[in-house]
Short mmCIF file of C-alpha atoms in Angstrom, two decimals:
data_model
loop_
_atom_site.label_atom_id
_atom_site.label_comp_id
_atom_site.label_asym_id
_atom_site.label_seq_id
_atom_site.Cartn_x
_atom_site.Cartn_y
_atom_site.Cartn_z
CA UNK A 1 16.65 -14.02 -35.55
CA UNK A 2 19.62 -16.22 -34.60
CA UNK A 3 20.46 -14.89 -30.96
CA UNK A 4 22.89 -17.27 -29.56
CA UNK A 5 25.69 -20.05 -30.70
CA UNK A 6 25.05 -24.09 -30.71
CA UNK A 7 27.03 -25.70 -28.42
CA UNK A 8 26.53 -28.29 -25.87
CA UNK A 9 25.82 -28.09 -22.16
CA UNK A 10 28.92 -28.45 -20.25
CA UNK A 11 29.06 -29.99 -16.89
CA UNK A 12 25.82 -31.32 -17.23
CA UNK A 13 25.19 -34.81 -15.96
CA UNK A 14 24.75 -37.44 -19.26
CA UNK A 15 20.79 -38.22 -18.93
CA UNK A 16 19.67 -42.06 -19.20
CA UNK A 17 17.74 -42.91 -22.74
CA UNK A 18 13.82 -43.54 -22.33
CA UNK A 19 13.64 -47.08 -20.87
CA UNK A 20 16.96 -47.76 -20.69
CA UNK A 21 18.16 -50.29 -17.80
CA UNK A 22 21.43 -49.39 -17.13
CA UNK A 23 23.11 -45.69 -16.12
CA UNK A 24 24.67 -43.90 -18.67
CA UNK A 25 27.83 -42.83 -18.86
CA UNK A 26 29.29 -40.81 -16.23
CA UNK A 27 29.58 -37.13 -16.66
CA UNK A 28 33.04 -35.38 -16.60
CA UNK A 29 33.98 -34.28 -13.02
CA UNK A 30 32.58 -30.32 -12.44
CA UNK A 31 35.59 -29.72 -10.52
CA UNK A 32 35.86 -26.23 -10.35
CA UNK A 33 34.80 -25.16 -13.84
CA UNK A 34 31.78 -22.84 -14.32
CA UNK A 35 28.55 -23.55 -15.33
CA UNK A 36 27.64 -22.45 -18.73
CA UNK A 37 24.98 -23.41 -21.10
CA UNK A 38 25.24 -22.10 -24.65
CA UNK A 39 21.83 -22.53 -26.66
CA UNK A 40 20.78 -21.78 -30.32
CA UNK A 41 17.46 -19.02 -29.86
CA UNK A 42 15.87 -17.64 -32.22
CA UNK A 43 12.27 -16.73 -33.04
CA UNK A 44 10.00 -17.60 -35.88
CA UNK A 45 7.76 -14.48 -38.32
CA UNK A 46 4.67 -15.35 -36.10
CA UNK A 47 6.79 -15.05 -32.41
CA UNK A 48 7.12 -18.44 -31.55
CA UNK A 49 10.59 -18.58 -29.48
CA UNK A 50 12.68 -21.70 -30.50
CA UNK A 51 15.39 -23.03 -27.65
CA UNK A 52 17.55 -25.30 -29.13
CA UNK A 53 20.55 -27.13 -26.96
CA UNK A 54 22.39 -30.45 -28.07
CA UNK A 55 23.98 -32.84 -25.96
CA UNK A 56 24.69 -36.19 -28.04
CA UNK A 57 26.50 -38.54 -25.53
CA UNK A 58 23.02 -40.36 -25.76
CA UNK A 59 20.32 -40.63 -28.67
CA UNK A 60 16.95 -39.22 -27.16
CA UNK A 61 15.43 -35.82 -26.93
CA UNK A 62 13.47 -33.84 -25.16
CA UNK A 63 10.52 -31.30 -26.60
CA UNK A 64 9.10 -28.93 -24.14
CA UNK A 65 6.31 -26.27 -25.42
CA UNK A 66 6.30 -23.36 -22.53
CA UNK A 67 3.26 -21.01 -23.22
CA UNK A 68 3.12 -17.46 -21.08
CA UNK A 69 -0.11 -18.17 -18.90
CA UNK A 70 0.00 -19.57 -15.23
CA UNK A 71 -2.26 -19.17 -12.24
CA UNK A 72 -2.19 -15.67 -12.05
CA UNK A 73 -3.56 -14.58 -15.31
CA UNK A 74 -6.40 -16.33 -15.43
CA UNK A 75 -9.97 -14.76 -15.68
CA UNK A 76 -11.86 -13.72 -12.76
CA UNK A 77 -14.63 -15.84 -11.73
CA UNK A 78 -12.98 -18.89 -13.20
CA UNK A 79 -10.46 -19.69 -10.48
CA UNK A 80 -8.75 -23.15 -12.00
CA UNK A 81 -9.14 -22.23 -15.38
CA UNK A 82 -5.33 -22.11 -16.48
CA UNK A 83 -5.20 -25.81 -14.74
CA UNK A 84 -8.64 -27.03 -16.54
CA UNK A 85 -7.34 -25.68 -19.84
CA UNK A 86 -3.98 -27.73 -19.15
CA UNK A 87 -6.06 -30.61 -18.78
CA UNK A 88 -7.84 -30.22 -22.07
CA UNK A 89 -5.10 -30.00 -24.45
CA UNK A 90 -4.03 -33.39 -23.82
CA UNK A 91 -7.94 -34.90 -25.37
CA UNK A 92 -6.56 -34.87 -28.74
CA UNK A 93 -6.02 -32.12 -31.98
CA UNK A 94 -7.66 -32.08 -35.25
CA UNK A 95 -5.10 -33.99 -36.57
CA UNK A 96 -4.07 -36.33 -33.21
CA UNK A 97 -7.60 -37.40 -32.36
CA UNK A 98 -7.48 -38.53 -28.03
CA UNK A 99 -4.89 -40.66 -27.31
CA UNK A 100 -3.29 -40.35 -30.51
CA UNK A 101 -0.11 -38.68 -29.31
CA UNK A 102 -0.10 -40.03 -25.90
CA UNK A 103 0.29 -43.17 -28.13
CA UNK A 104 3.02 -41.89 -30.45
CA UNK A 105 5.11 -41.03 -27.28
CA UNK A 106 4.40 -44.35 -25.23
CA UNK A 107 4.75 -46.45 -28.63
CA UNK A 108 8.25 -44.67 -28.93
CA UNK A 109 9.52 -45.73 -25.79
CA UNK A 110 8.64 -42.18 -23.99
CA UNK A 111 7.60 -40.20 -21.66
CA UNK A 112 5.29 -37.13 -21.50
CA UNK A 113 3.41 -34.84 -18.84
CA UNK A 114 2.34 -31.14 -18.28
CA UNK A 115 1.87 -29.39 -15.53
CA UNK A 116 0.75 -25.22 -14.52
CA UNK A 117 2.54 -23.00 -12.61
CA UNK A 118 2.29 -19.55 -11.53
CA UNK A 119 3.39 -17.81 -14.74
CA UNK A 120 3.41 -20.28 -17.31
CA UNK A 121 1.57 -24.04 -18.71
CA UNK A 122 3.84 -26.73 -19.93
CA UNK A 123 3.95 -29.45 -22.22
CA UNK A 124 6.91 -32.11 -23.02
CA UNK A 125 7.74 -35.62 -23.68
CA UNK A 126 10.74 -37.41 -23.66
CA UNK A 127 11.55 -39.96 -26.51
CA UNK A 128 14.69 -41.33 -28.32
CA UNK A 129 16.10 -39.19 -31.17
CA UNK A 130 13.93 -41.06 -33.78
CA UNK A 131 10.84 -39.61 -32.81
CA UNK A 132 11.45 -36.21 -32.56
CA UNK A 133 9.61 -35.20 -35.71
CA UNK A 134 6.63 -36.74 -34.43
CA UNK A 135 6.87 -34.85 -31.41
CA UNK A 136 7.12 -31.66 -33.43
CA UNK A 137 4.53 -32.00 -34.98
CA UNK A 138 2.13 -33.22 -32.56
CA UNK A 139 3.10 -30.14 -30.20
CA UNK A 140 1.92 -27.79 -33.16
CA UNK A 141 -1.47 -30.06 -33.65
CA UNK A 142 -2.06 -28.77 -30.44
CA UNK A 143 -0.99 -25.47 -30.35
CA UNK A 144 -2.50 -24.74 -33.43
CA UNK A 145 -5.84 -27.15 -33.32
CA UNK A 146 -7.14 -28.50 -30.47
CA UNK A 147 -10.44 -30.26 -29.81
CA UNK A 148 -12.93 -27.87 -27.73
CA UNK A 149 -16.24 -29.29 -27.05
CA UNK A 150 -18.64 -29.70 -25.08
CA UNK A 151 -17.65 -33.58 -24.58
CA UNK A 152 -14.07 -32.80 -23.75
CA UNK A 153 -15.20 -29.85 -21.34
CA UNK A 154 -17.59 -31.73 -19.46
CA UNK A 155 -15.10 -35.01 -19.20
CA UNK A 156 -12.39 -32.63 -17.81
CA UNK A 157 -14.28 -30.46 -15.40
CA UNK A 158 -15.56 -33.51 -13.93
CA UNK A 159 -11.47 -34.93 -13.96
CA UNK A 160 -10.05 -31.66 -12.39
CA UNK A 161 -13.51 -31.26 -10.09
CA UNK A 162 -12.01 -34.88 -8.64
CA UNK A 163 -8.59 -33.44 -8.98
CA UNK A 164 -9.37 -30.92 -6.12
CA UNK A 165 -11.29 -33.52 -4.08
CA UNK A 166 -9.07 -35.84 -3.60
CA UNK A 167 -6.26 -33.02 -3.78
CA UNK A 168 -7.17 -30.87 -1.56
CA UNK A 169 -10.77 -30.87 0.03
CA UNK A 170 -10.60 -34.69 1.14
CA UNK A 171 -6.94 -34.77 1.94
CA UNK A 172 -4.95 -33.58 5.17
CA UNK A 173 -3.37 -30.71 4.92
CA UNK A 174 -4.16 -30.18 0.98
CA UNK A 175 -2.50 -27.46 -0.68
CA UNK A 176 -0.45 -26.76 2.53
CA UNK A 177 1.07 -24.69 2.25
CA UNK A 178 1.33 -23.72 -1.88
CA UNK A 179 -2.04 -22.97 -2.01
CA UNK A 180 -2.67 -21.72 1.29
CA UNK A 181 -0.14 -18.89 1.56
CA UNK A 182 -0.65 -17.13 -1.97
CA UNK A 183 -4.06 -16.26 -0.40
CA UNK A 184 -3.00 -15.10 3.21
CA UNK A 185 0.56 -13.32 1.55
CA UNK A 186 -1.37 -10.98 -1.40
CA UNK A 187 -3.76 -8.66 -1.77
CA UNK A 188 -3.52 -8.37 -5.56
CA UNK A 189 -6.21 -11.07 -6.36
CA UNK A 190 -4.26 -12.52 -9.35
CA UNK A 191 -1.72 -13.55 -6.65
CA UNK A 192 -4.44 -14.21 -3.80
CA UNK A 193 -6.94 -16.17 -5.00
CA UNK A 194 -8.02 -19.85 -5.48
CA UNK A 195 -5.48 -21.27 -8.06
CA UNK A 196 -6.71 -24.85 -7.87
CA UNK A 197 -9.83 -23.28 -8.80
CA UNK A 198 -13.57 -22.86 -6.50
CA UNK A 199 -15.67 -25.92 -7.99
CA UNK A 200 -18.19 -23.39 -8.52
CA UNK A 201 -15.97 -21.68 -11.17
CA UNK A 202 -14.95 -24.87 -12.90
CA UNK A 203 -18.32 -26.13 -13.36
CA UNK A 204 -19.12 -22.49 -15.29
CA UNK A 205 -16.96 -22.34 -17.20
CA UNK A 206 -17.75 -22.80 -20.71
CA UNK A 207 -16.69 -24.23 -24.56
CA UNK A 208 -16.88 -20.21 -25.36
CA UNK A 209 -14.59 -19.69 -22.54
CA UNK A 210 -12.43 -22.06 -23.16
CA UNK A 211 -12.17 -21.27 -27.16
CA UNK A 212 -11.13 -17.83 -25.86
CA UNK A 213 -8.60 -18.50 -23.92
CA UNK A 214 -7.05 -20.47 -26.24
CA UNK A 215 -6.93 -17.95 -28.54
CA UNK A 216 -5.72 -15.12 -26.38
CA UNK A 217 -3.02 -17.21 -24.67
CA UNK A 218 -2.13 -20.15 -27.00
CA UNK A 219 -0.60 -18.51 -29.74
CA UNK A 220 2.87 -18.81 -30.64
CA UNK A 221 3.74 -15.58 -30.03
CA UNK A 222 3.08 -16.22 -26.23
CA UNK A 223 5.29 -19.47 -26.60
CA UNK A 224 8.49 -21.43 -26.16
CA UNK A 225 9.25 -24.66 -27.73
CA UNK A 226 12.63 -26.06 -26.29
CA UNK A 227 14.42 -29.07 -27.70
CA UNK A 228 17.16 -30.56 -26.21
CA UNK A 229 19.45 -33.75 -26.67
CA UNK A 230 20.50 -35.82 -29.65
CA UNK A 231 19.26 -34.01 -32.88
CA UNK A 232 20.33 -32.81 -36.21
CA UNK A 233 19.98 -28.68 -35.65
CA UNK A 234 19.50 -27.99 -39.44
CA UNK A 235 16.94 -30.78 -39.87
CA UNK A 236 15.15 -29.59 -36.56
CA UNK A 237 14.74 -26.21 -37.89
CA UNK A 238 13.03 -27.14 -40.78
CA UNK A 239 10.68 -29.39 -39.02
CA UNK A 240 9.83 -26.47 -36.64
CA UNK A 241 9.64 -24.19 -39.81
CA UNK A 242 7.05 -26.87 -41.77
CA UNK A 243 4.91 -27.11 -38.65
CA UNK A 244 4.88 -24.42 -36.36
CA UNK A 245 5.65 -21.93 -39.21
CA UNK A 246 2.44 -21.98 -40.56
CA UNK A 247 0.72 -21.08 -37.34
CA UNK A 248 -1.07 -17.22 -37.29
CA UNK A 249 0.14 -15.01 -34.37
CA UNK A 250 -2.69 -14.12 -31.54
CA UNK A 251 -3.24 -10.98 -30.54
CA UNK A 252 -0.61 -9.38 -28.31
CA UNK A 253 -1.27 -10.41 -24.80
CA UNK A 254 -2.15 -7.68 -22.24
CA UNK A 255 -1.25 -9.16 -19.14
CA UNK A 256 -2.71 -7.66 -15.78
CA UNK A 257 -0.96 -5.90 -13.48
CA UNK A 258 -0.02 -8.50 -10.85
CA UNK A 259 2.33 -6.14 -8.51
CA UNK A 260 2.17 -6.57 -5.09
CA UNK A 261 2.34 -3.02 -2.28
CA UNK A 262 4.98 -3.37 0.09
CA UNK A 263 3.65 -4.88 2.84
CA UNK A 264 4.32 -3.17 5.97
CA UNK A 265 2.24 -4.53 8.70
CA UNK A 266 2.40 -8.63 9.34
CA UNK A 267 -0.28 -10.44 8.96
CA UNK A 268 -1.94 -13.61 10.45
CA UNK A 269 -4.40 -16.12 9.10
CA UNK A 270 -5.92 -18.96 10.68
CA UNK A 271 -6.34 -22.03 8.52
CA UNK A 272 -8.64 -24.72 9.12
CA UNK A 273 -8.49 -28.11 8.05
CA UNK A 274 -11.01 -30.61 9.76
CA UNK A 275 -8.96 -33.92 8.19
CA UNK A 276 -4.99 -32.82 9.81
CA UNK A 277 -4.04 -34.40 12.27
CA UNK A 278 -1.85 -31.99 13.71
CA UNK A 279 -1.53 -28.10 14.01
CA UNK A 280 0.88 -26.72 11.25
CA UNK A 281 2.42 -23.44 11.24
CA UNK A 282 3.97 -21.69 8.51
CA UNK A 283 5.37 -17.88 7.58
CA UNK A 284 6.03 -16.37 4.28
CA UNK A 285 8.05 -13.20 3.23
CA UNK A 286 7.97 -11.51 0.10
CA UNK A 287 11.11 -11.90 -2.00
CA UNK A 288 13.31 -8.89 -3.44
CA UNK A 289 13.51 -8.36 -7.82
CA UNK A 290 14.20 -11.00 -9.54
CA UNK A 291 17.98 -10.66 -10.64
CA UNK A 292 18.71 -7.90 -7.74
CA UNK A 293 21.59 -8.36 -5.86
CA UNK A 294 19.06 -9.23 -2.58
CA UNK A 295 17.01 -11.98 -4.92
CA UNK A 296 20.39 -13.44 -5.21
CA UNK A 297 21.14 -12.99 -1.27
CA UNK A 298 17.41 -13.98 -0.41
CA UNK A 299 18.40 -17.68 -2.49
CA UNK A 300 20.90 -18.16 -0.24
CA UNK A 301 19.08 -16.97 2.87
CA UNK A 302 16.97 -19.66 2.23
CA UNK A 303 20.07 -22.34 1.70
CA UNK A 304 21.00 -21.00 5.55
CA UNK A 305 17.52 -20.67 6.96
CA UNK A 306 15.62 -23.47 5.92
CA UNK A 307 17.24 -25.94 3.15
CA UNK A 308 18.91 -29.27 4.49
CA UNK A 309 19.50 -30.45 8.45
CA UNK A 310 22.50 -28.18 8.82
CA UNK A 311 20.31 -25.37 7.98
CA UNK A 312 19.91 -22.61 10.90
CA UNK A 313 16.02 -24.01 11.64
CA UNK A 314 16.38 -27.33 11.43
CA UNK A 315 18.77 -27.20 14.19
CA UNK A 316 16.83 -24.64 16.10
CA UNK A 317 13.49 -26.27 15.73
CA UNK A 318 13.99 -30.00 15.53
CA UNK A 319 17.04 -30.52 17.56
CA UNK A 320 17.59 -27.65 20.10
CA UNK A 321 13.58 -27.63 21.08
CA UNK A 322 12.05 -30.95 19.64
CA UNK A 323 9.27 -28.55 18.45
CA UNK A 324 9.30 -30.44 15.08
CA UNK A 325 10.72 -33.62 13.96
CA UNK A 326 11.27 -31.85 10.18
CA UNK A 327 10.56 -28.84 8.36
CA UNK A 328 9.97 -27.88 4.57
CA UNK A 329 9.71 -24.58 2.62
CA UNK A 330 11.47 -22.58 0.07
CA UNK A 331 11.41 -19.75 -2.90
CA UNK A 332 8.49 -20.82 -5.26
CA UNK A 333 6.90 -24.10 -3.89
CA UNK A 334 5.37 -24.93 -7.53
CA UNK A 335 9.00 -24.58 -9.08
CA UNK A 336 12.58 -22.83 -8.56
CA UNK A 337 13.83 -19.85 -7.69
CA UNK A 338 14.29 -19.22 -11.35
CA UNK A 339 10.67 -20.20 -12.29
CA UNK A 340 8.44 -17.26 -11.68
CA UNK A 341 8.06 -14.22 -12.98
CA UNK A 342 6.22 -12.03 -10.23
CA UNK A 343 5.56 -11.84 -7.02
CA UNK A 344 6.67 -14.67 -4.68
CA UNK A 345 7.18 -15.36 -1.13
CA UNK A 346 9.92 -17.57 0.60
CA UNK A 347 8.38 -19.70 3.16
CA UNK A 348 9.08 -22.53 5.91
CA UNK A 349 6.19 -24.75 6.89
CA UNK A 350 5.91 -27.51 9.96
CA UNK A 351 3.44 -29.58 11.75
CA UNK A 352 3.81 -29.95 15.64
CA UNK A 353 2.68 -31.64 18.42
CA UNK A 354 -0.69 -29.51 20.39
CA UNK A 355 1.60 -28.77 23.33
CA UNK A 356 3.98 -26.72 21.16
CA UNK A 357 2.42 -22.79 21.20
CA UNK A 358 2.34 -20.67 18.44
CA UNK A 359 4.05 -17.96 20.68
CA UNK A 360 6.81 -20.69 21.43
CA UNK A 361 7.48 -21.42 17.42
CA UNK A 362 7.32 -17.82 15.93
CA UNK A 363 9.52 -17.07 18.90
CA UNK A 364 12.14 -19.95 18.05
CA UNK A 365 12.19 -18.68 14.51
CA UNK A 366 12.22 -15.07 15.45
CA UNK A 367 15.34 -15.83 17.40
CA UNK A 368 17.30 -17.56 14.11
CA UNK A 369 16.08 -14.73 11.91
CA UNK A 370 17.37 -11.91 14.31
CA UNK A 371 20.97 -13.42 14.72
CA UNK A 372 20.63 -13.09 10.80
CA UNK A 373 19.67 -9.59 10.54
CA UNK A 374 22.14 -8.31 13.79
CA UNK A 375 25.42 -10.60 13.18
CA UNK A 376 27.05 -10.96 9.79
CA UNK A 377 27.52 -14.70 8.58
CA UNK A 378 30.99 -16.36 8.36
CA UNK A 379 32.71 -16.62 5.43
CA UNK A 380 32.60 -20.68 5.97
CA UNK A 381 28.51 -20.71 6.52
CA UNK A 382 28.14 -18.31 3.50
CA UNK A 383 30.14 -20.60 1.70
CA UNK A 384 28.23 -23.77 2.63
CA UNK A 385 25.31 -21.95 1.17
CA UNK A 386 26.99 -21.15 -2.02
CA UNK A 387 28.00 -24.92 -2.27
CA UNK A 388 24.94 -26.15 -1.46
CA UNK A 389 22.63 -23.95 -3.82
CA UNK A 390 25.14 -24.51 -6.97
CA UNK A 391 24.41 -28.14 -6.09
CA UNK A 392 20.89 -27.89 -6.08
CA UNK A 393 21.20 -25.93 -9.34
CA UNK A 394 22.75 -28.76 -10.69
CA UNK A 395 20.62 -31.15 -9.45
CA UNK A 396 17.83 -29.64 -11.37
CA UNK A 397 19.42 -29.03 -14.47
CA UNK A 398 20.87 -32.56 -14.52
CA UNK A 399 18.04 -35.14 -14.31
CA UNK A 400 17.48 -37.67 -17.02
CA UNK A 401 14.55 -36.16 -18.63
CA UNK A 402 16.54 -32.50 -18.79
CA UNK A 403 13.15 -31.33 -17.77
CA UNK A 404 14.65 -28.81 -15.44
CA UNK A 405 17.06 -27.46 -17.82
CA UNK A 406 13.88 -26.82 -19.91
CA UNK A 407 11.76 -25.73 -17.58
CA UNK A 408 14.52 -22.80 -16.61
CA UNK A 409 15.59 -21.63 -20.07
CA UNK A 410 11.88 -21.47 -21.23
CA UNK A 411 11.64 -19.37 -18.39
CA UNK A 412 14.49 -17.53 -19.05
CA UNK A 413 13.08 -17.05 -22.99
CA UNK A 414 9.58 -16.15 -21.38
CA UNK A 415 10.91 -13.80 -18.98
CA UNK A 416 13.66 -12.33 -20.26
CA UNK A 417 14.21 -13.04 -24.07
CA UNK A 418 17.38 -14.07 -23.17
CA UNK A 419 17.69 -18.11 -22.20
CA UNK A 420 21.29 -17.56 -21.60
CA UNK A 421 20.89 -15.06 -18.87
CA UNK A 422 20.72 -18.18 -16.91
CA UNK A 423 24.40 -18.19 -17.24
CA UNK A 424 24.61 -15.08 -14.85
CA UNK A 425 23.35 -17.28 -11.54
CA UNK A 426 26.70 -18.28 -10.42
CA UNK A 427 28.00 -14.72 -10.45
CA UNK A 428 25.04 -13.76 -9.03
CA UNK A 429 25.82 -15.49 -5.49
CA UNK A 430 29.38 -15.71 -5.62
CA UNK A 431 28.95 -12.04 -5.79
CA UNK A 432 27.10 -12.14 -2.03
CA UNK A 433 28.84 -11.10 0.58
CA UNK A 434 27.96 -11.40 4.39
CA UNK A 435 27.42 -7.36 4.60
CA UNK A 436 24.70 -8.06 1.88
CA UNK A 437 22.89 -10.97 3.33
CA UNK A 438 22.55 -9.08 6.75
CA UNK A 439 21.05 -6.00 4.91
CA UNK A 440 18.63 -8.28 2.93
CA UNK A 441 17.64 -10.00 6.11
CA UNK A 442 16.70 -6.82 7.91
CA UNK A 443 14.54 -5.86 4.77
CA UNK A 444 13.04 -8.95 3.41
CA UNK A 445 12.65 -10.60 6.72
CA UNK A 446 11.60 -8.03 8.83
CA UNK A 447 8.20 -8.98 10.83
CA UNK A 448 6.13 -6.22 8.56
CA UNK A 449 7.00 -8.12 5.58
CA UNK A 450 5.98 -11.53 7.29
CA UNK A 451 2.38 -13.75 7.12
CA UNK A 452 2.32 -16.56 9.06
CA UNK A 453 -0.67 -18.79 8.61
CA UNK A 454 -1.79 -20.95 11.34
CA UNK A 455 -3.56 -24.38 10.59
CA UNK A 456 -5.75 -25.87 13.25
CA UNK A 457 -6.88 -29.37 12.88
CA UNK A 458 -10.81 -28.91 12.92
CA UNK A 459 -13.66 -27.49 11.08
CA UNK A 460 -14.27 -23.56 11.03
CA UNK A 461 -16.95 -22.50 13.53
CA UNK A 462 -18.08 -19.80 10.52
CA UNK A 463 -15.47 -19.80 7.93
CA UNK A 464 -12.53 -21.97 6.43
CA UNK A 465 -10.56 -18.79 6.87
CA UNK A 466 -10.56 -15.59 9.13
CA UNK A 467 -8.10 -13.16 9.40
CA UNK A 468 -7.09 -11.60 12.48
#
C-alpha cells in the first residue's frame, strides 16, 4: 500500500560516490527553509516495509535492511544473542556462499557493515547505482536463507567471545558507560542485563537456537528495507517484488513487555574496573515518551546540559572547577535520540583525577541542574540549543553513506509505520518554550529519577558490582 509521494530529500547535503577522490558538489544553502524528507513507503503481501527516497545529484545507492530485534528482546539466558546472530548473517546464504556478497559489494566499489542496537539489527552497503540489483538480492539471500551450522556457530561465538575480550573485559573502561548504565538504570531485565552478552551464554547457545531466532525475528514482516540515492523507482520495485516477494511471513512477533516503573528513589552503583586508570563518574535519568512535548524538551536539555564546550557542564566542570578536562554523554549512546523505541536514559559521563570527590562532582552537577529546574532559560540559550540540535540533525542525516538518514526512517517505519513522522522534529522543538524546559527539568531530572554509577579503578573485593 503506497503511503507516501517520491520526491527527493531537500536540504540534504550531496553525499560523495563510493571511492570517489574528490567532494561532490555542494549542497544548496539551508538558509532558513525547513527540513522535509518526502519518501515512497509502502509494504509488500508478506509485511516487508519498503522505504524508498531518491536523490540523483550523484549515481550510487544505499540499501539498508532494518529488522525489529535489538538488545532487549533477546532470550533469557543468552545475553549477546541479538549481537552473535548479527555476526552470523554475514557467513554467507544458500545462494551467496561466505564471502560471496562481501565480494559483490567490495568488487563494486562499496561499502557494507551492520551493527545491533537496542531495538533493532542492521544491515547495508553502499555501492554505485549499477549494483543495486545485486544488493537486492543478496539482502533477501539472507533474509530468506542463511547458512546455520554448527561451523558458522562455533567460528562466530569464538569471534564475538574475542569481541567482548578485547571490548570490554581487557580494555579500560569497556562498555563505559553504554553498557554499564542500562544495568545500574533498569530493573526490567530486558533493559538491565548484559547486552554484550555473559561468555557463558554465548558459548550455549546453540544451531537450534539460533535457527529459532531466525525464524521468529527475521521475517519480513518484522523488517525494513530502505533504499536511497540514484535509482530507477519503477525498476526498484520490481526487483524488490522478484526477490523479497517471494519470501513467507513469520509468525507475528510477541514482543515482551520492556516498560520501565517510575523510578522514585536514586540509586547508586559502584563499578569496578581493575585496567582504568582513573575514577569515572557518570549519572543517568530516564527520558519522557517518545514524541511528548518533554522528549522534545529533554533533546534540548541535553544540547544545554551536556552537548558541546558552551554547554552548562562543560563550563561548570572543566573550566570553573578543573574537575575534568572533558565530558561525554547524551540520549541513546548506541544511536540518536530518534533511534530507540523504549526505555532510555540521558546521561553525562567523566573521568577525574583521585583528589576530585564524588560529593564534590554530583554537587557541581547538582548545582547546574537546579539553576535549570528553579530559573527559566533565556530566549538566546534556548535558541542556541535549537540551533545546535537542528545542526546535529543534519549532521546525521547528511553523511556520505546516508546511513543516518536510513538508520532514522527505518526507525521511524519500525516504530511508527510512518517514516515521514520524522518530518515533525523541527516543530517538535521549535515548539519548546523556556516554561516547558523548566517543568521537564524538575520531572525528568529530579534526584529520584537519577543513577549515578561510580567506577573505581581496581578489582572488586567480592563482586564487579554492588549496589548501595
Amino acid at each position: 500500500m503506497l503511503r507516501g509521494a517520491a520526491l527527493a530529500l531537500v536540504l540534504a547535503a550531496v553525499p560523495m560516490a563510493a571511492g570517489a577522490a574528490t567532494a561532490a558538489p555542494a549542497a544548496p544553502a539551508v538558509q532558513s527553509q525547513q527540513f522535509r524528507v518526502d519518501p515512497v513507503y509502502y509494504s509488500l503481501p508478506n509485511g516487508l516495509r519498503v522505504v524508498l527516497l531518491k536523490d540523483s545529484r550523484v549515481p550510487t545507492v544505499t540499501v539498508a535492511v532494518h529488522y525489529g530485534i535489538g538488545f532487549r528482546v533477546e532470550p533469557r539466558d543468552r545475553t549477546g544473542f541479538a549481537h552473535l546472530f548479527e555476526h552470523l548473517l554475514f557467513q554467507g546464504s544458500e545462494n551467496a556462499p561466505k564471502g560471496h556478497f562481501i565480494n559483490l559489494v567490495s568488487n563494486a566499489g562499496g561499502s557494507m557493515n551492520g551493527s545491533t542496537r537496542f531495538d533493532y539489527t542492521n544491515y547495508y552497503q553502499v555501492v554505485p547505482s549499477g549494483a543495486l540489483e545485486a544488493m537486492i538480492w543478496g539482502e533477501a539471500d539472507r533474509m530468506a536463507r542463511p547458512v546455520i551450522n554448527a561451523e558458522v556457530m562455533k567460528n562466530q561465538q569464538d569471534v564475538v567471545a574475542n569481541e567482548v575480550k578485547v571490548n570490554v573485559l581487557n580494555q579500560p573502561y569497556g562498555g563505559w558507560p553504554w553498557l554499564v548504565m542500562p544495568q545500574a538504570a533498569n530493573t526490567n531485565w530486558h533493559n538491565a542485563h548484559n547486552f554484550y552478552g555473559a561468555l557463558d551464554d554465548l558459548e550455549a547457545a546453540t544451531v537450534e537456537d539460533a535457527k529459532a531466532f531466525h525464524e521468529r525475528f527475521y521475517g519480513p514482516n518484522n523488517s525494513v528495507l530502505f533504499i536511497g540515492g540514484d535509482f530507477d523507482e519503477a525498476e526498484t520495485r520490481r526487483w524488490i517484488e522478484q526477490y523479497f516477494g517471494a519470501i513467507p511471513a513469520s509468525a507475528p512477533v510477541q514482543m515482551p513487555d520492556i516498560s520501565e516503573p517510575r523510578q522514585t528513589e536514586p540509586r547508586r552503583v559502584i563499578h569496578n574496573d581493575a585496567l582504568a586508570p582513573k575514577p569515572a563518574w557518570a549519572a543517568g535519568w530516564h527520558m519522557p515518551p517518545r514524541h511528548s512535548p518533554e522528549w522534545y524538551a529533554m533533546g534540548l536539555i541535553n544540547q544545554m546540559l551536556i552537548q558541546g564546550t558552551d554547554s552548562r557542564l562543560y563550563d561548570k566542570l572543566v573550566r570553573q572547577e578543573s574537575i575534568t578536562s572533558g565530558i561525554g554523554g547524551g540520549i541513546n549512546l548506541l544511536g540518536s535520540q530518534y533511534t530507540y523505541n523504549g526505555p532510555m536514559e540521558m546521561v553525562v559521563d567523566l573521568t577525574h583525577d583521585a583528589d576530585k570527590s564524588e560529593a564534590q562532582i554530583t554537587a557541581a552537577v547538582d548545582a547546574v541542574v537546579g539553576d535549570l529546574q528553579t530559573n527559566l532559560v533565556s530566549a538566546q540559550e534556548l535558541q542556541r540549543a535549537k540551533t545546535k540540535i537542528r545542526s546535529s540533525l543534519y549532521g546525521t542525516i547528511d553523511s556520505a553513506s546516508r546511513f543516518g538518514l536510513a538508520e532514522i526512517l527505518s526507525a521511524y517505519a519500525l516504530f511508527d509505520d510512518n517514516p515521514a513522522k520524522f518530518n515533525d522534529v523541527e516543530a517538535g522543538f521549535a515548539a519548546v518554550t523556556p516554561e516547558l524546559i523548566r517543568a521537564t527539568a524538575r520531572e525528568y531530572l529530579r534526584d529520584g529519577n537519577r543513577t549515578i554509577v561510580i567506577l573505581q579503578p581496581g578489582a572488586a573485593p567480592a563482586a564487579t558490582e554492588a549496589q548501595q
